[in-house]
Every structure is written in structure tokens, then in C-alpha cells.
Coordinates of N, CA and C in Angstrom, one line a residue:
X1 N -16.0 43.4 122.2 CA -17.0 43.8 121.2 C -17.3 45.3 121.3
X2 N -17.4 45.8 122.6 CA -17.7 47.2 122.8 C -16.6 48.1 122.3
X3 N -15.4 47.6 122.4 CA -14.2 48.3 121.9 C -14.3 48.6 120.4
X4 N -15.0 47.7 119.7 CA -15.1 47.9 118.3 C -16.2 48.9 117.9
X5 N -17.3 48.8 118.6 CA -18.5 49.6 118.3 C -18.3 51.1 118.6
X6 N -17.6 51.4 119.7 CA -17.4 52.8 120.1 C -16.6 53.6 119.0
X7 N -15.5 53.1 118.5 CA -14.8 53.9 117.4 C -15.7 54.0 116.2
X8 N -16.4 53.0 115.8 CA -17.3 53.1 114.7 C -18.4 54.2 114.9
X9 N -19.0 54.2 116.1 CA -20.0 55.2 116.5 C -19.4 56.6 116.4
X10 N -18.2 56.8 117.0 CA -17.5 58.1 117.0 C -17.2 58.5 115.6
X11 N -16.8 57.6 114.7 CA -16.5 58.0 113.4 C -17.8 58.4 112.6
X12 N -18.9 57.7 112.9 CA -20.2 58.1 112.3 C -20.6 59.5 112.7
X13 N -20.4 59.9 114.0 CA -20.7 61.2 114.4 C -19.9 62.3 113.7
X14 N -18.6 62.0 113.4 CA -17.8 62.9 112.8 C -18.0 63.0 111.3
X15 N -18.4 62.0 110.6 CA -18.6 61.9 109.2 C -19.9 62.6 108.8
X16 N -21.0 62.4 109.5 CA -22.2 63.1 109.1 C -22.2 64.6 109.1
X17 N -21.7 65.3 110.1 CA -21.6 66.7 110.0 C -20.6 67.2 108.9
X18 N -19.6 66.5 108.7 CA -18.6 66.9 107.6 C -19.3 66.7 106.2
X19 N -20.0 65.7 106.0 CA -20.7 65.5 104.8 C -21.8 66.5 104.5
X20 N -22.5 66.9 105.6 CA -23.6 67.9 105.5 C -23.0 69.3 105.3
X21 N -21.9 69.6 105.8 CA -21.3 71.0 105.8 C -21.0 71.4 104.4
X22 N -20.8 70.6 103.5 CA -20.4 71.0 102.1 C -21.7 71.2 101.2
X23 N -22.9 71.1 101.7 CA -24.1 71.3 100.9 C -24.3 72.7 100.5
X24 N -24.7 73.0 99.3 CA -24.8 74.3 98.8 C -25.9 75.2 99.4
X25 N -26.8 74.6 100.1 CA -27.9 75.4 100.8 C -27.5 75.7 102.2
X26 N -26.4 75.3 102.7 CA -25.9 75.6 104.0 C -25.6 77.1 104.1
X27 N -25.7 77.7 105.3 CA -25.5 79.2 105.4 C -24.1 79.5 104.8
X28 N -24.0 80.5 104.0 CA -22.8 80.9 103.4 C -22.5 80.2 102.1
X29 N -23.3 79.2 101.7 CA -23.1 78.4 100.5 C -23.5 79.2 99.2
X30 N -23.6 78.4 98.1 CA -23.9 79.0 96.9 C -25.3 79.6 96.8
X31 N -26.2 79.0 97.5 CA -27.6 79.5 97.5 C -27.7 80.9 98.1
X32 N -27.0 81.1 99.2 CA -27.0 82.4 99.8 C -26.3 83.4 98.9
X33 N -25.3 83.0 98.1 CA -24.7 83.9 97.2 C -25.7 84.4 96.1
X34 N -26.5 83.4 95.6 CA -27.5 83.8 94.6 C -28.6 84.7 95.2
X35 N -29.0 84.3 96.4 CA -30.1 85.1 97.1 C -29.6 86.6 97.3
X36 N -28.4 86.8 97.8 CA -27.9 88.1 98.0 C -27.8 88.9 96.6
X37 N -27.3 88.2 95.6 CA -27.2 88.9 94.3 C -28.5 89.2 93.7
X38 N -29.6 88.4 93.9 CA -30.9 88.7 93.4 C -31.5 89.8 94.2
X39 N -31.3 89.9 95.5 CA -31.8 91.0 96.3 C -31.2 92.3 96.0
X40 N -29.9 92.3 95.5 CA -29.3 93.5 95.1 C -29.9 94.1 93.9
X41 N -30.3 93.2 93.0 CA -31.0 93.6 91.7 C -32.4 94.0 91.9
X42 N -33.1 93.3 92.7 CA -34.5 93.5 92.9 C -34.9 93.3 94.4
X43 N -35.1 94.4 95.1 CA -35.4 94.2 96.5 C -36.8 93.7 96.7
X44 N -36.9 92.9 97.8 CA -38.2 92.3 98.1 C -38.0 91.2 99.0
X45 N -39.0 90.3 99.1 CA -39.0 89.1 99.9 C -38.9 87.9 99.0
X46 N -37.9 87.1 99.4 CA -37.7 85.8 98.6 C -38.8 84.9 99.0
X47 N -39.7 84.6 98.0 CA -40.8 83.7 98.3 C -40.6 82.3 97.9
X48 N -39.4 82.0 97.3 CA -39.1 80.6 96.9 C -37.8 80.5 96.1
X49 N -37.3 79.3 96.2 CA -36.1 79.0 95.4 C -36.2 77.5 95.0
X50 N -35.6 77.2 93.9 CA -35.6 75.8 93.5 C -34.2 75.5 92.8
X51 N -33.7 74.4 93.2 CA -32.4 73.9 92.6 C -32.8 73.6 91.1
X52 N -32.0 74.1 90.2 CA -32.3 73.9 88.8 C -31.2 73.1 88.1
X53 N -30.5 72.3 88.8 CA -29.4 71.5 88.2 C -28.7 70.7 89.3
X54 N -27.6 70.2 89.0 CA -26.8 69.4 90.0 C -25.4 69.9 90.1
X55 N -24.6 69.1 90.8 CA -23.2 69.5 90.9 C -22.9 70.2 92.2
X56 N -21.7 70.6 92.4 CA -21.3 71.2 93.7 C -21.8 72.6 93.8
X57 N -22.0 73.3 92.7 CA -22.5 74.7 92.7 C -23.7 74.7 91.7
X58 N -24.9 74.2 92.1 CA -26.0 74.1 91.2 C -26.6 75.5 91.0
X59 N -27.2 75.7 89.8 CA -28.0 76.9 89.6 C -29.3 76.9 90.3
X60 N -29.9 78.0 90.5 CA -31.2 78.2 91.2 C -32.1 79.1 90.4
X61 N -33.4 78.8 90.6 CA -34.4 79.8 90.2 C -35.0 80.4 91.5
X62 N -34.9 81.7 91.6 CA -35.3 82.4 92.8 C -36.5 83.3 92.5
X63 N -37.5 83.2 93.3 CA -38.7 84.1 93.2 C -38.7 85.2 94.3
X64 N -39.0 86.4 93.8 CA -39.0 87.5 94.7 C -40.4 88.2 94.6
X65 N -40.9 88.7 95.8 CA -42.1 89.5 95.8 C -41.7 90.9 96.1
X66 N -42.1 91.8 95.2 CA -41.8 93.2 95.4 C -42.8 93.9 96.3
X67 N -42.4 95.1 96.7 CA -43.3 95.9 97.6 C -44.6 96.2 96.9
X68 N -44.7 96.3 95.6 CA -45.9 96.6 94.9 C -46.8 95.3 94.7
X69 N -46.3 94.2 95.2 CA -47.2 93.0 95.2 C -47.0 92.1 94.0
X70 N -46.0 92.4 93.1 CA -45.8 91.6 91.9 C -44.6 90.6 92.2
X71 N -44.8 89.4 91.6 CA -43.7 88.4 91.7 C -42.8 88.4 90.5
X72 N -41.6 88.1 90.7 CA -40.6 88.0 89.6 C -39.7 86.8 89.9
X73 N -39.3 86.1 88.9 CA -38.4 85.0 89.0 C -37.1 85.3 88.2
X74 N -36.0 84.8 88.8 CA -34.7 85.0 88.1 C -33.9 83.7 88.2
X75 N -33.2 83.4 87.1 CA -32.3 82.2 87.1 C -30.9 82.7 87.6
X76 N -30.3 82.0 88.5 CA -29.0 82.4 89.1 C -28.0 81.3 89.0
X77 N -26.9 81.5 88.4 CA -25.7 80.6 88.4 C -24.7 81.1 89.4
X78 N -24.5 80.4 90.5 CA -23.6 80.9 91.5 C -22.1 81.2 91.0
X79 N -21.7 80.6 89.9 CA -20.4 80.9 89.4 C -20.3 82.3 88.8
X80 N -21.4 82.8 88.3 CA -21.5 84.2 87.9 C -22.8 84.8 88.2
X81 N -23.0 85.2 89.5 CA -24.3 85.7 89.9 C -24.5 87.2 89.5
X82 N -24.8 87.4 88.3 CA -25.1 88.7 87.8 C -25.9 88.6 86.5
X83 N -26.3 89.8 85.9 CA -27.0 89.8 84.7 C -28.3 89.0 84.7
X84 N -29.2 89.3 85.6 CA -30.4 88.6 85.8 C -31.4 89.1 84.8
X85 N -32.2 88.1 84.3 CA -33.4 88.5 83.5 C -34.6 88.0 84.3
X86 N -35.3 89.0 84.8 CA -36.5 88.7 85.7 C -37.7 88.4 84.8
X87 N -38.4 87.4 85.1 CA -39.7 87.1 84.4 C -40.8 87.3 85.4
X88 N -41.7 88.2 85.0 CA -42.8 88.4 85.9 C -43.8 87.3 85.9
X89 N -44.3 86.9 87.1 CA -45.3 85.9 87.3 C -46.6 86.5 87.4
X90 N -47.6 85.9 86.9 CA -49.0 86.4 87.0 C -49.5 86.4 88.4
X91 N -50.4 87.3 88.7 CA -51.0 87.4 90.0 C -50.4 88.5 90.9
X92 N -51.2 88.8 91.9 CA -50.7 89.8 92.9 C -50.8 89.2 94.3
X93 N -50.0 89.6 95.1 CA -50.0 89.2 96.5 C -49.8 90.4 97.4
X94 N -50.3 90.3 98.6 CA -50.2 91.4 99.6 C -48.8 91.3 100.2
X95 N -48.0 92.2 100.0 CA -46.7 92.3 100.5 C -46.7 92.2 102.0
X96 N -47.6 92.9 102.7 CA -47.7 93.0 104.1 C -47.9 91.6 104.7
X97 N -48.6 90.7 104.0 CA -48.9 89.4 104.5 C -47.6 88.6 104.6
X98 N -46.7 88.8 103.6 CA -45.4 88.0 103.6 C -44.4 88.7 104.6
X99 N -44.6 89.9 104.9 CA -43.7 90.6 105.9 C -43.9 90.0 107.3
X100 N -44.9 89.2 107.5 CA -45.2 88.6 108.8 C -44.1 87.5 109.1
X101 N -43.5 87.0 108.0 CA -42.5 86.0 108.2 C -41.2 86.6 108.8
X102 N -41.2 86.5 110.1 CA -40.1 87.2 110.9 C -38.9 86.2 111.2
X103 N -39.2 84.9 111.1 CA -38.2 83.9 111.4 C -37.3 83.8 110.1
X104 N -36.0 84.0 110.2 CA -35.1 84.0 109.0 C -35.1 82.7 108.3
X105 N -35.2 82.8 107.0 CA -35.3 81.6 106.1 C -34.0 80.8 106.2
X106 N -32.9 81.4 106.5 CA -31.6 80.7 106.6 C -31.7 79.8 107.8
X107 N -32.3 80.2 109.0 CA -32.4 79.4 110.1 C -33.4 78.3 109.9
X108 N -34.5 78.6 109.2 CA -35.5 77.6 108.8 C -34.9 76.5 107.9
X109 N -34.1 76.9 107.0 CA -33.4 76.0 106.1 C -32.5 75.1 106.9
X110 N -31.9 75.6 107.9 CA -31.0 74.7 108.7 C -31.8 73.8 109.6
X111 N -33.0 74.2 110.0 CA -33.8 73.5 110.9 C -34.5 72.3 110.2
X112 N -35.0 72.6 109.0 CA -35.8 71.6 108.3 C -35.3 70.2 108.2
X113 N -34.0 70.0 107.9 CA -33.5 68.6 107.8 C -33.2 67.9 109.1
X114 N -33.3 68.6 110.2 CA -33.0 68.0 111.5 C -33.9 66.9 112.0
X115 N -35.1 66.8 111.4 CA -36.0 65.8 111.8 C -35.6 64.4 111.3
X116 N -34.7 64.4 110.3 CA -34.3 63.2 109.7 C -32.9 62.8 110.2
X117 N -32.7 61.5 110.4 CA -31.4 61.1 111.0 C -30.2 61.1 110.0
X118 N -30.5 60.9 108.7 CA -29.4 60.9 107.7 C -29.4 62.2 107.0
X119 N -28.3 62.5 106.4 CA -28.2 63.8 105.6 C -29.2 63.8 104.4
X120 N -29.9 64.9 104.2 CA -30.8 65.0 103.2 C -30.3 66.1 102.2
X121 N -31.0 66.1 101.0 CA -30.7 67.1 100.0 C -31.9 67.9 99.8
X122 N -31.8 69.2 100.2 CA -32.9 70.1 100.0 C -33.0 70.6 98.5
X123 N -34.1 70.5 97.9 CA -34.2 70.9 96.5 C -35.0 72.2 96.3
X124 N -35.9 72.6 97.2 CA -36.6 73.8 97.0 C -37.3 74.3 98.3
X125 N -37.6 75.6 98.3 CA -38.3 76.2 99.4 C -39.4 77.1 98.8
X126 N -40.6 77.1 99.5 CA -41.7 78.0 99.1 C -42.2 78.7 100.3
X127 N -42.3 80.0 100.3 CA -42.9 80.8 101.4 C -44.3 81.0 101.0
X128 N -45.3 80.6 101.8 CA -46.7 80.8 101.4 C -47.4 81.3 102.7
X129 N -48.6 82.0 102.4 CA -49.4 82.5 103.5 C -50.7 81.8 103.4
X130 N -51.1 81.1 104.5 CA -52.3 80.4 104.6 C -53.6 81.2 104.7
X131 N -54.7 80.6 104.7 CA -56.0 81.3 104.8 C -56.1 82.1 106.1
X132 N -55.5 81.5 107.1 CA -55.5 82.2 108.5 C -54.5 83.4 108.5
X133 N -53.7 83.6 107.5 CA -52.7 84.7 107.4 C -51.4 84.3 108.0
X134 N -51.2 83.0 108.3 CA -49.9 82.6 108.9 C -48.9 82.2 107.8
X135 N -47.7 82.8 107.8 CA -46.7 82.4 106.8 C -46.0 81.1 107.1
X136 N -45.7 80.3 106.1 CA -45.0 79.0 106.3 C -44.0 78.8 105.3
X137 N -42.8 78.3 105.7 CA -41.8 77.8 104.8 C -42.0 76.3 104.5
X138 N -42.1 76.0 103.2 CA -42.3 74.6 102.9 C -41.0 74.1 102.1
X139 N -40.3 73.1 102.6 CA -39.1 72.6 102.0 C -39.4 71.2 101.4
X140 N -38.9 71.1 100.2 CA -38.9 69.8 99.5 C -37.5 69.2 99.6
X141 N -37.4 68.0 99.9 CA -36.0 67.4 100.0 C -36.0 65.9 99.6
X142 N -34.8 65.4 99.4 CA -34.7 64.0 99.1 C -33.9 63.3 100.2
X143 N -34.4 62.2 100.6 CA -33.7 61.4 101.6 C -32.6 60.5 100.9
X144 N -31.7 59.9 101.7 CA -30.7 59.1 101.0 C -31.3 57.9 100.3
X145 N -32.5 57.5 100.6 CA -33.2 56.4 100.0 C -33.9 56.8 98.7
X146 N -33.7 58.1 98.3 CA -34.3 58.7 97.1 C -35.8 58.9 97.3
X147 N -36.3 58.9 98.5 CA -37.7 59.2 98.7 C -37.8 60.7 98.9
X148 N -38.9 61.3 98.5 CA -39.1 62.7 98.7 C -39.7 62.9 100.0
X149 N -39.4 64.1 100.6 CA -39.9 64.4 101.9 C -40.3 65.9 101.9
X150 N -41.3 66.3 102.7 CA -41.7 67.6 102.8 C -41.7 68.0 104.2
X151 N -41.2 69.2 104.5 CA -41.2 69.8 105.9 C -41.7 71.2 105.8
X152 N -42.7 71.5 106.7 CA -43.2 72.8 106.8 C -42.8 73.4 108.2
X153 N -42.2 74.6 108.1 CA -41.7 75.4 109.3 C -42.5 76.6 109.4
X154 N -43.1 76.9 110.6 CA -43.8 78.2 110.8 C -42.8 79.4 110.6
X155 N -43.1 80.3 109.8 CA -42.2 81.4 109.4 C -42.2 82.5 110.5
X156 N -43.0 82.4 111.5 CA -43.1 83.4 112.6 C -42.3 82.9 113.8
X157 N -42.6 81.6 114.2 CA -42.0 81.1 115.4 C -40.8 80.2 115.1
X158 N -40.7 79.6 113.9 CA -39.6 78.6 113.6 C -39.9 77.2 114.1
X159 N -41.2 77.0 114.5 CA -41.5 75.6 114.9 C -41.9 74.7 113.7
X160 N -41.7 73.5 113.9 CA -42.1 72.5 112.9 C -43.6 72.3 112.9
X161 N -44.2 72.6 111.7 CA -45.7 72.4 111.6 C -46.0 71.0 111.1
X162 N -45.3 70.5 110.1 CA -45.6 69.2 109.5 C -44.3 68.7 108.8
X163 N -44.2 67.4 108.9 CA -43.1 66.7 108.1 C -43.6 65.4 107.7
X164 N -43.4 65.0 106.4 CA -43.8 63.7 106.0 C -43.0 63.3 104.8
X165 N -42.9 62.0 104.6 CA -42.2 61.3 103.5 C -43.2 61.0 102.5
X166 N -43.0 61.4 101.2 CA -44.0 61.2 100.2 C -43.8 59.8 99.6

């Protein structure tokens, strides 16, 4: 009986990373392509992104905070990441407060799903600054059971602040 379970367990370990590696939010995926293209057009800090469709190369809505404190959003299709039309969002934010986020968002994005045992699908990220002045990455994701989950990562240290299933 042990001879049967070991190959099944070994196959399970190989299949999970292979299934997760093809996700568009993985480093070097279509999300990074869109973020780089948006940053070329409008420099600033990416304060959020949200998947705006499905498929292997889903489009994204990306929010950027400029040095003057204004927010702008752009729609990005990874198949043709150019010709952005930025929409200004109302309100002002202190750019210096968001500059405190020294932990790279790419690393936080890779860390967020690790608290779950099965592969998850990340649908959005929001960078926010709390009342205490501490920046936090907040990721919304879907579990294989179609439950929503939220994970908050400290944007300075990279530590897990909170994780829960909605």
C-alpha cells in the first residue's frame, strides 16, 4: 500500500508547481508586462491592479499614484500594452507615505498565496496606507472551492499581517 501512495504523493508535488507557474500574475507574466508598460507612460507608484477579464492573458486595470499626489487608472490588454487612456481618480494622496512601501510588490504577490495549500487565483491588489502610516498590500484571491480569500502583507517587511477566507 505504501508503494502506491508514494508515487501519487510525488506526482502531486510536481503537478502543483507546474499548474501554478502558468498563472498570469507570476513574475514575468502578463501582469508584469502591463505594469511595466503603464510605468513607461506614467511614472509613479502602482497602488493597485485588478483583473478585468479571464483567459490566459487577461486584461488589467492598473492604478498609479504620481509624484504630485494624483491617482490615475489605465486599462491594459497584455496582447497590446500601449495607447493607454488614463482616467484621473478623485482625491489626493501623499506620495511620500506610499514611498514607504520598500518591499517589492512582485515578492509580496508571490508570498500571498503561500498560506493556502492549493493553488489560488489572485484577482486584485491594493496598496494602502493605514492611520499609523504603515503601507500594506491587500490581495483578493479565489480558492479552488470558489471561496474568496483576502491576504494582507506588510509592504515594509514582507510579513503576513492577516489572511482570511470570506
